[in-house]
Short mmCIF file of C-alpha atoms in Angstrom, two decimals:
data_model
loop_
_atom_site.label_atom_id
_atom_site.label_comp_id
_atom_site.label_asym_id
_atom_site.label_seq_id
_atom_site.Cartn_x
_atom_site.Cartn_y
_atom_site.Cartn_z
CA UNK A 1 -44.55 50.69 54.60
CA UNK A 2 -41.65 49.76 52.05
CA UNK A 3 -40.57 46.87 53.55
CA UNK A 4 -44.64 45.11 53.56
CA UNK A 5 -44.24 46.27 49.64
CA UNK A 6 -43.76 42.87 47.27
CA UNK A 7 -44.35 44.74 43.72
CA UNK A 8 -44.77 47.97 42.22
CA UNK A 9 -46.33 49.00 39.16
CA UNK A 10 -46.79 52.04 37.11
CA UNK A 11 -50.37 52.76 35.66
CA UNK A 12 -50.24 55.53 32.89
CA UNK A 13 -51.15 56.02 28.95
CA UNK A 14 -48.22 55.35 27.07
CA UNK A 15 -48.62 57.73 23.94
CA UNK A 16 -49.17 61.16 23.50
CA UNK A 17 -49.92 62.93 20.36
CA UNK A 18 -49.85 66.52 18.44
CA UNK A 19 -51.42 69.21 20.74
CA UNK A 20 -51.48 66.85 23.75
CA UNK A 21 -48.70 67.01 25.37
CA UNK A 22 -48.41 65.73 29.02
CA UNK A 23 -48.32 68.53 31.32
CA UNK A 24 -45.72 67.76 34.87
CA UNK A 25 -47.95 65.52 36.96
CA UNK A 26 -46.79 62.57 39.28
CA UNK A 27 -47.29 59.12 37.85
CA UNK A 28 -49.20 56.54 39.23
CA UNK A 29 -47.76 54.04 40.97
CA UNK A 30 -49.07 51.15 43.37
CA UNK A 31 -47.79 48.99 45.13
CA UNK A 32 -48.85 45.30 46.20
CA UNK A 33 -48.77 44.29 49.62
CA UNK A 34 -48.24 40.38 50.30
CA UNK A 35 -51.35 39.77 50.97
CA UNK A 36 -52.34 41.15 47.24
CA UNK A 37 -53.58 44.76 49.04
CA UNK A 38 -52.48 47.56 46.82
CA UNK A 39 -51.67 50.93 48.40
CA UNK A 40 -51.16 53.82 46.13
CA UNK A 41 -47.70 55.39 46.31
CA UNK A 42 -48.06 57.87 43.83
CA UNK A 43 -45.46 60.66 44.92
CA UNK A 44 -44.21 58.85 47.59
CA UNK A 45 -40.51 60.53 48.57
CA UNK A 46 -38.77 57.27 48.40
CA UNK A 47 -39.34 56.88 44.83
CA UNK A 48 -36.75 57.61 42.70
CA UNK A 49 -37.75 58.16 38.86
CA UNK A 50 -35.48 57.89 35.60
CA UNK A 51 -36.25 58.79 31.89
CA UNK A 52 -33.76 56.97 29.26
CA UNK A 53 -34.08 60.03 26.87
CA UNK A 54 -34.54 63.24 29.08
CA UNK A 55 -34.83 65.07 25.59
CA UNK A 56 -38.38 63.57 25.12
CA UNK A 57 -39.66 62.91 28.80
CA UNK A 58 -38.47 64.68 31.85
CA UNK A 59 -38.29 64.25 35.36
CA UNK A 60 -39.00 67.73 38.00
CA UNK A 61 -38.64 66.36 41.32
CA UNK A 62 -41.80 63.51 40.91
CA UNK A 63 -43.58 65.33 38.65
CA UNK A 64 -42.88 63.67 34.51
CA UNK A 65 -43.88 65.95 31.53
CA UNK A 66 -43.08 65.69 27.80
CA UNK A 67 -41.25 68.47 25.92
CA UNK A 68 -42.81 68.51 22.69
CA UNK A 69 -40.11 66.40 20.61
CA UNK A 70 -40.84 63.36 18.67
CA UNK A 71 -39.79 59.65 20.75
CA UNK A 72 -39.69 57.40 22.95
CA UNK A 73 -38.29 57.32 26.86
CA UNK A 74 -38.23 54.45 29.11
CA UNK A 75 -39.47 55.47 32.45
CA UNK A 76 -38.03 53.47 35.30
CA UNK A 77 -39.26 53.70 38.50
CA UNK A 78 -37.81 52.20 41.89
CA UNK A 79 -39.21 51.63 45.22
CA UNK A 80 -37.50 49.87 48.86
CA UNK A 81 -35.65 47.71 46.20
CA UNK A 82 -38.27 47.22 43.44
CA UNK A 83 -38.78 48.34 40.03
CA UNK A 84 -41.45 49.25 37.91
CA UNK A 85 -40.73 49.77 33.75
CA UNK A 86 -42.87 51.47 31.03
CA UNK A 87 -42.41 52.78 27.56
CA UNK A 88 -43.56 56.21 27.04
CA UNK A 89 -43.92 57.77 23.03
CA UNK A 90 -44.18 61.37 21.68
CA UNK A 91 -45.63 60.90 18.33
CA UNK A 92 -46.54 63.26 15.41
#
């Protein structure tokens, strides 16, 4: 399947406030096939998954949770050669 994959993206909600912080879950990710198809490759094991400010949002395994502290973390995400960016804030 990752070769027949053009694009990925990453579907999530970008902010979290007080009280709501997001508990370890897998994001959502898709991918487009050439033809426009999209397949859903949420916790696929080829994905690899970054956080710019670990302190804030945190990778376990697939699974991306917040900690509780006030900022902001890019969230990269990379598929069979592709990558997929989002911004991702703790506010008060």
């Amino acid at each position: 399947m990752a070769a027949d994959v053009s694009a990925i993206s990453i579907t999530e909600n970008q902010c979290y406030y007080v009280g709501e912080d997001r508990v370890a879950e897998a994001l959502k990710v898709s991918g487009e096939l050439a033809d426009g198809t999209s397949v859903n490759l949420r916790g696929d094991s080829e994905i690899t998954y970054e956080s710019s400010d670990e302190t804030v949002f945190k990778f376990e395994g697939n699974k991306l949770s917040s900690t509780g502290k006030k900022g902001k973390s890019i969230i990269i995400v990379s598929y069979s050669g592709k990558k997929a960016t989002i911004i991702m804030i703790r506010q008060d």
